[in-house]
Amino acid sequence: MDFNEAKIRHEELVRIIEKYSYEYYVLDNPSVSDQEYDQKYEELENLEKEFPELITKTSPTQRIGNTVLEGFTKIKHAIPMMSLADVFNEEELLDWNEKVCKALMVKDVEYSAEMKIDGLSLSVVYQDGILQYCATRGDGSVGEDVTSNALTIPSIPTRIPLHGRVEVRGEVYMPKKSLEELNKERQLNNEPLLANARNAAAGSIRNLDSSVAKKRKLDAWFYYLEDAEKLGFKNHFDSIMYLKKLGFKVNPEMKVVKGKDEIVEYIKKYTLKRNELPYDIDGIVLKVNDFSYYNTLGYTAKTPKWAIAYKFPPEEVVTKLLDIVYTVGRTGKITPNAVLEPVRVSGSVVRRATLHNEDFVKDKDLKIGDYVTLKKAGDIIPEVVNSLVSRRDGSEIPFKMISNCPVCGSQLVKIDAMHFCLNKNCPSRNIESLIHFCSKDCMDIDGMGERVCEEFFALGFIKDIPSLYNLKDYKEKIIEIDGWKEKSVTHILNSIENSKNNSLEKLLFGLGIKEVGSKMAKQLAKMFLDIDTIMSKSVEELKAINDVGEVCANSIYNYFHDEHNIEIINKLKEMGINTKYLGNTNISSNSYFFNKKVVLTGSLTNFTRTQASEILENYGAKVSGSVSKATDLVIAGENAGSKLDKAKQFNVKIISEEEFVKILDELQGGNL
């Protein structure tokens, strides 16, 4: 067989095997026997051995799971992967429905009702029908390229019959049967059992060794087609049925509901049925079905207003409170924690739960040795509900709050309801500060997670934040430790070095200043541009900033006037850590958009909504989600709805997307 003949046969075999895989893994209705499938697969393998140049990353033979990566590549989502707002009971859900109806000025709204799969969100991107990459949600803006692992999941198509760029979103999950089989094997090998399918799936898809994902038999449901409107669809449900035709696995429990009665009926049905499903769900998702309503309803900073996640009521179980132990946070806050007799609740084994503070324990009347009721709030956080006083036998030990730090022994100080260790050299405080500093939302030092920070701290390789940047001095010693290899150590050291180039807001958040979260850190960085300027500001000057109140201003001022903190910042400067804001600082007060309150409405063709907002902010605009009398400008795309009507009502200036692009061209040319 010559190369041309081999190429034709290769393409034919790929089509046949993809068809068989779709029937087996997606439709659960195979048209051929396993023997016939295996025969075709073996022929494809042999053909690729003879002509290796025929192998592509989307070939069925590449779903083998034998890749070991050094680390995951970051991928910026073209359109942010937003999360959903949650409601936790029927009343909250119906209140949300009422708000939607009121905003749209209709009696009832049609929703697509779907299972809320307990898994890991995934973005799958195709170009001209060929799979390009699969990425996790990450922080919503930037995810991780997990293509090698995703390729081990047979229900993810590698080719679809569409041209151009197509993005489909879904959820990777582990079927209950897969978890059961995996735990049987782990038990035989004397390995710890995996607590729940969600963690097992997330751990598998984010494992650097793709053979782990292959072995764990993951699956995926798909629930969203980006740019569905551009493809001609009027509603969400029809777009999902189209995904099914393209070869994607869509959940069969999905249904269109309308009106309170149908919503409640659907919720009640799956509250009872959830344990019968072959996969874990932790709630129900409702999405407004009609795409034309989306712009009217709009978005918050993190969530679309046209969708909601109803979380099932938490399951409650009874277990025994064996002990109360204490942890020390990075700010010195002391938190009592319940040590519990292990118990399975909402799909995972719980051994510990936070007890928040002294008042919480006293209000619950908790004693060591009590039987207590436990639930997982929102199916995530274990929470002790109450003690079962009727089951006490007199052996229980009353609770008494400690007066000294459990780590360094320093006298604790009570501030409001909380107890604090004020010793800045307390080892536990330093460890927690290091973990926070290295985290993704702060300096994003890949590889320096909780376990590694604790290990390196215990070994004396790091003792505080500045010492992280001297970790390279211990490279050879780390490599000698069992379980460490040169590649993994080099990866961490490179990540530490790269973090020196982060913009100021990452550093500000990483320093762990009380009252300064990621949003406040970015606001401070954009306003003052460098850390020295922030350090020079008075409390009154800080209070003048939007959203900075008395408590926050005092916290920032006190942090930057503490000798210990000043020493840390000076050391970081000496080590070459950037202390300046790296975002756009060339905002001219003569810019067309400077200081204007701008609202975007309708569908844009040249930008995503996020991209347009960032561009406007870079030119000094204040982008808002709603139109008011204070709005200066509305940029209207196609199918603009009620915001456009409101702008006309308030006589707000309105420009089209075409005019917006023209203004941007002039700005870039320096004419405005």
PDB file of C-alpha atoms in Angstrom, residues 348-510:
ATOM      1  CA  SER A 348     -17.786  12.724  50.898  1.00  0.00           C
ATOM      2  CA  VAL A 349     -16.200  11.591  54.156  1.00  0.00           C
ATOM      3  CA  VAL A 350     -16.001  14.369  56.764  1.00  0.00           C
ATOM      4  CA  ARG A 351     -13.507  14.251  59.638  1.00  0.00           C
ATOM      5  CA  ARG A 352     -13.277  17.924  60.579  1.00  0.00           C
ATOM      6  CA  ALA A 353     -15.457  21.031  60.592  1.00  0.00           C
ATOM      7  CA  THR A 354     -14.776  24.632  61.538  1.00  0.00           C
ATOM      8  CA  LEU A 355     -16.351  25.923  64.749  1.00  0.00           C
ATOM      9  CA  HIS A 356     -15.543  29.550  63.799  1.00  0.00           C
ATOM     10  CA  ASN A 357     -14.968  31.124  67.227  1.00  0.00           C
ATOM     11  CA  GLU A 358     -15.599  30.863  70.986  1.00  0.00           C
ATOM     12  CA  ASP A 359     -19.105  32.346  70.799  1.00  0.00           C
ATOM     13  CA  PHE A 360     -20.161  29.837  68.105  1.00  0.00           C
ATOM     14  CA  VAL A 361     -19.170  26.866  70.297  1.00  0.00           C
ATOM     15  CA  LYS A 362     -20.927  28.307  73.339  1.00  0.00           C
ATOM     16  CA  ASP A 363     -24.083  29.197  71.412  1.00  0.00           C
ATOM     17  CA  LYS A 364     -24.276  25.608  70.113  1.00  0.00           C
ATOM     18  CA  ASP A 365     -23.585  24.298  73.649  1.00  0.00           C
ATOM     19  CA  LEU A 366     -20.948  21.887  72.326  1.00  0.00           C
ATOM     20  CA  LYS A 367     -18.991  19.541  74.598  1.00  0.00           C
ATOM     21  CA  ILE A 368     -16.216  17.141  73.650  1.00  0.00           C
ATOM     22  CA  GLY A 369     -17.830  13.699  73.466  1.00  0.00           C
ATOM     23  CA  ASP A 370     -21.213  15.042  72.296  1.00  0.00           C
ATOM     24  CA  TYR A 371     -23.169  13.472  69.477  1.00  0.00           C
ATOM     25  CA  VAL A 372     -23.739  16.297  66.998  1.00  0.00           C
ATOM     26  CA  THR A 373     -25.766  16.928  63.862  1.00  0.00           C
ATOM     27  CA  LEU A 374     -23.616  17.724  60.833  1.00  0.00           C
ATOM     28  CA  LYS A 375     -24.516  19.068  57.408  1.00  0.00           C
ATOM     29  CA  LYS A 376     -22.618  20.339  54.395  1.00  0.00           C
ATOM     30  CA  ALA A 377     -23.735  23.889  53.689  1.00  0.00           C
ATOM     31  CA  GLY A 378     -24.275  24.237  49.957  1.00  0.00           C
ATOM     32  CA  ASP A 379     -22.935  20.687  49.541  1.00  0.00           C
ATOM     33  CA  ILE A 380     -19.439  22.047  50.189  1.00  0.00           C
ATOM     34  CA  ILE A 381     -18.555  23.228  53.708  1.00  0.00           C
ATOM     35  CA  PRO A 382     -19.108  20.878  56.676  1.00  0.00           C
ATOM     36  CA  GLU A 383     -21.056  22.613  59.437  1.00  0.00           C
ATOM     37  CA  VAL A 384     -21.971  21.470  62.931  1.00  0.00           C
ATOM     38  CA  VAL A 385     -25.667  22.256  63.382  1.00  0.00           C
ATOM     39  CA  ASN A 386     -26.248  21.405  67.044  1.00  0.00           C
ATOM     40  CA  SER A 387     -25.459  18.995  69.870  1.00  0.00           C
ATOM     41  CA  LEU A 388     -27.833  16.170  70.826  1.00  0.00           C
ATOM     42  CA  VAL A 389     -28.167  16.960  74.519  1.00  0.00           C
ATOM     43  CA  SER A 390     -30.541  14.039  75.104  1.00  0.00           C
ATOM     44  CA  ARG A 391     -27.746  11.573  74.253  1.00  0.00           C
ATOM     45  CA  ARG A 392     -25.269  12.829  76.876  1.00  0.00           C
ATOM     46  CA  ASP A 393     -24.159  10.312  79.521  1.00  0.00           C
ATOM     47  CA  GLY A 394     -22.103  12.608  81.773  1.00  0.00           C
ATOM     48  CA  SER A 395     -18.699  11.756  80.302  1.00  0.00           C
ATOM     49  CA  GLU A 396     -18.670  14.825  78.043  1.00  0.00           C
ATOM     50  CA  ILE A 397     -15.995  17.496  78.615  1.00  0.00           C
ATOM     51  CA  PRO A 398     -17.124  21.163  78.712  1.00  0.00           C
ATOM     52  CA  PHE A 399     -15.527  23.520  76.191  1.00  0.00           C
ATOM     53  CA  LYS A 400     -13.044  26.135  77.382  1.00  0.00           C
ATOM     54  CA  MET A 401     -11.347  28.535  74.974  1.00  0.00           C
ATOM     55  CA  ILE A 402      -7.539  28.463  75.084  1.00  0.00           C
ATOM     56  CA  SER A 403      -5.687  31.550  76.283  1.00  0.00           C
ATOM     57  CA  ASN A 404      -2.335  30.918  74.568  1.00  0.00           C
ATOM     58  CA  CYS A 405      -1.374  30.292  70.947  1.00  0.00           C
ATOM     59  CA  PRO A 406      -1.273  26.517  70.311  1.00  0.00           C
ATOM     60  CA  VAL A 407       1.855  26.947  68.153  1.00  0.00           C
ATOM     61  CA  CYS A 408       4.107  29.605  69.717  1.00  0.00           C
ATOM     62  CA  GLY A 409       2.545  29.886  73.189  1.00  0.00           C
ATOM     63  CA  SER A 410       1.968  33.658  73.014  1.00  0.00           C
ATOM     64  CA  GLN A 411      -0.885  35.163  75.035  1.00  0.00           C
ATOM     65  CA  LEU A 412      -4.001  35.505  72.883  1.00  0.00           C
ATOM     66  CA  VAL A 413      -5.892  38.775  72.509  1.00  0.00           C
ATOM     67  CA  LYS A 414      -9.670  38.861  71.974  1.00  0.00           C
ATOM     68  CA  ILE A 415     -10.873  41.411  69.418  1.00  0.00           C
ATOM     69  CA  ASP A 416     -14.667  41.432  69.020  1.00  0.00           C
ATOM     70  CA  ALA A 417     -15.652  37.740  68.716  1.00  0.00           C
ATOM     71  CA  MET A 418     -12.225  36.538  67.570  1.00  0.00           C
ATOM     72  CA  HIS A 419      -9.037  35.547  69.364  1.00  0.00           C
ATOM     73  CA  PHE A 420      -5.672  36.476  67.813  1.00  0.00           C
ATOM     74  CA  CYS A 421      -2.027  35.536  68.216  1.00  0.00           C
ATOM     75  CA  LEU A 422      -0.182  38.820  67.734  1.00  0.00           C
ATOM     76  CA  ASN A 423       3.284  37.246  67.505  1.00  0.00           C
ATOM     77  CA  LYS A 424       4.413  38.074  63.953  1.00  0.00           C
ATOM     78  CA  ASN A 425       7.060  35.354  64.134  1.00  0.00           C
ATOM     79  CA  CYS A 426       4.562  32.627  64.999  1.00  0.00           C
ATOM     80  CA  PRO A 427       5.434  29.681  62.694  1.00  0.00           C
ATOM     81  CA  SER A 428       1.798  28.893  61.917  1.00  0.00           C
ATOM     82  CA  ARG A 429       1.071  32.489  60.885  1.00  0.00           C
ATOM     83  CA  ASN A 430       4.129  32.452  58.645  1.00  0.00           C
ATOM     84  CA  ILE A 431       3.130  29.173  56.987  1.00  0.00           C
ATOM     85  CA  GLU A 432      -0.393  30.421  56.287  1.00  0.00           C
ATOM     86  CA  SER A 433       1.015  33.699  54.931  1.00  0.00           C
ATOM     87  CA  LEU A 434       3.305  31.759  52.592  1.00  0.00           C
ATOM     88  CA  ILE A 435       0.443  29.575  51.346  1.00  0.00           C
ATOM     89  CA  HIS A 436      -1.683  32.668  50.664  1.00  0.00           C
ATOM     90  CA  PHE A 437       1.190  34.544  48.975  1.00  0.00           C
ATOM     91  CA  CYS A 438       1.867  31.623  46.600  1.00  0.00           C
ATOM     92  CA  SER A 439      -1.793  30.983  45.731  1.00  0.00           C
ATOM     93  CA  LYS A 440      -3.215  31.430  42.214  1.00  0.00           C
ATOM     94  CA  ASP A 441      -5.100  34.666  42.976  1.00  0.00           C
ATOM     95  CA  CYS A 442      -2.002  36.187  44.566  1.00  0.00           C
ATOM     96  CA  MET A 443       1.506  35.614  43.160  1.00  0.00           C
ATOM     97  CA  ASP A 444       0.437  32.414  41.353  1.00  0.00           C
ATOM     98  CA  ILE A 445       3.560  30.363  42.166  1.00  0.00           C
ATOM     99  CA  ASP A 446       2.704  27.020  40.600  1.00  0.00           C
ATOM    100  CA  GLY A 447       3.751  24.010  42.673  1.00  0.00           C
ATOM    101  CA  MET A 448       3.934  25.874  45.982  1.00  0.00           C
ATOM    102  CA  GLY A 449       0.709  24.562  47.446  1.00  0.00           C
ATOM    103  CA  GLU A 450      -0.150  23.983  51.089  1.00  0.00           C
ATOM    104  CA  ARG A 451       1.731  20.671  51.449  1.00  0.00           C
ATOM    105  CA  VAL A 452       4.916  21.957  49.779  1.00  0.00           C
ATOM    106  CA  CYS A 453       4.924  25.212  51.788  1.00  0.00           C
ATOM    107  CA  GLU A 454       4.587  23.234  55.015  1.00  0.00           C
ATOM    108  CA  GLU A 455       7.325  20.780  53.992  1.00  0.00           C
ATOM    109  CA  PHE A 456       9.852  23.462  52.985  1.00  0.00           C
ATOM    110  CA  PHE A 457       9.043  25.491  56.111  1.00  0.00           C
ATOM    111  CA  ALA A 458       9.592  22.466  58.362  1.00  0.00           C
ATOM    112  CA  LEU A 459      12.922  21.781  56.642  1.00  0.00           C
ATOM    113  CA  GLY A 460      14.022  25.397  57.160  1.00  0.00           C
ATOM    114  CA  PHE A 461      14.279  26.197  53.438  1.00  0.00           C
ATOM    115  CA  ILE A 462      11.757  29.044  53.779  1.00  0.00           C
ATOM    116  CA  LYS A 463      10.721  30.981  56.878  1.00  0.00           C
ATOM    117  CA  ASP A 464       8.806  34.005  55.531  1.00  0.00           C
ATOM    118  CA  ILE A 465       7.720  35.589  52.245  1.00  0.00           C
ATOM    119  CA  PRO A 466      11.090  37.106  51.229  1.00  0.00           C
ATOM    120  CA  SER A 467      12.871  33.797  51.866  1.00  0.00           C
ATOM    121  CA  LEU A 468      10.834  32.218  49.036  1.00  0.00           C
ATOM    122  CA  TYR A 469      13.087  34.049  46.594  1.00  0.00           C
ATOM    123  CA  ASN A 470      16.163  32.372  48.106  1.00  0.00           C
ATOM    124  CA  LEU A 471      14.732  28.858  47.700  1.00  0.00           C
ATOM    125  CA  LYS A 472      17.030  28.340  44.694  1.00  0.00           C
ATOM    126  CA  ASP A 473      19.924  28.073  47.189  1.00  0.00           C
ATOM    127  CA  TYR A 474      18.414  24.787  48.403  1.00  0.00           C
ATOM    128  CA  LYS A 475      17.812  23.200  44.990  1.00  0.00           C
ATOM    129  CA  GLU A 476      20.287  20.340  45.431  1.00  0.00           C
ATOM    130  CA  LYS A 477      19.045  19.570  48.946  1.00  0.00           C
ATOM    131  CA  ILE A 478      15.423  19.423  47.751  1.00  0.00           C
ATOM    132  CA  ILE A 479      16.314  17.051  44.892  1.00  0.00           C
ATOM    133  CA  GLU A 480      17.889  14.688  47.437  1.00  0.00           C
ATOM    134  CA  ILE A 481      14.557  14.394  49.314  1.00  0.00           C
ATOM    135  CA  ASP A 482      12.525  11.295  48.511  1.00  0.00           C
ATOM    136  CA  GLY A 483       9.749  12.084  46.033  1.00  0.00           C
ATOM    137  CA  TRP A 484      11.406  15.139  44.481  1.00  0.00           C
ATOM    138  CA  LYS A 485      12.942  15.229  40.997  1.00  0.00           C
ATOM    139  CA  GLU A 486      14.976  17.888  39.247  1.00  0.00           C
ATOM    140  CA  LYS A 487      12.164  18.697  36.771  1.00  0.00           C
ATOM    141  CA  SER A 488       9.593  19.411  39.476  1.00  0.00           C
ATOM    142  CA  VAL A 489      12.042  21.473  41.549  1.00  0.00           C
ATOM    143  CA  THR A 490      13.129  23.468  38.476  1.00  0.00           C
ATOM    144  CA  HIS A 491       9.471  24.113  37.633  1.00  0.00           C
ATOM    145  CA  ILE A 492       8.824  25.581  41.105  1.00  0.00           C
ATOM    146  CA  LEU A 493      11.980  27.712  41.026  1.00  0.00           C
ATOM    147  CA  ASN A 494      11.097  29.066  37.567  1.00  0.00           C
ATOM    148  CA  SER A 495       7.582  29.861  38.783  1.00  0.00           C
ATOM    149  CA  ILE A 496       9.019  31.745  41.780  1.00  0.00           C
ATOM    150  CA  GLU A 497      11.345  33.693  39.481  1.00  0.00           C
ATOM    151  CA  ASN A 498       8.514  34.518  37.057  1.00  0.00           C
ATOM    152  CA  SER A 499       6.370  35.845  39.917  1.00  0.00           C
ATOM    153  CA  LYS A 500       8.803  38.747  40.269  1.00  0.00           C
ATOM    154  CA  ASN A 501       7.215  40.203  37.141  1.00  0.00           C
ATOM    155  CA  ASN A 502       3.631  40.246  38.423  1.00  0.00           C
ATOM    156  CA  SER A 503       1.716  43.505  38.466  1.00  0.00           C
ATOM    157  CA  LEU A 504       1.376  45.388  41.776  1.00  0.00           C
ATOM    158  CA  GLU A 505      -2.183  44.201  42.535  1.00  0.00           C
ATOM    159  CA  LYS A 506      -0.996  40.573  42.787  1.00  0.00           C
ATOM    160  CA  LEU A 507       1.647  41.567  45.325  1.00  0.00           C
ATOM    161  CA  LEU A 508      -0.766  43.713  47.352  1.00  0.00           C
ATOM    162  CA  PHE A 509      -3.241  40.856  47.661  1.00  0.00           C
ATOM    163  CA  GLY A 510      -0.442  38.403  48.409  1.00  0.00           C
TER     164      GLY A 510
END
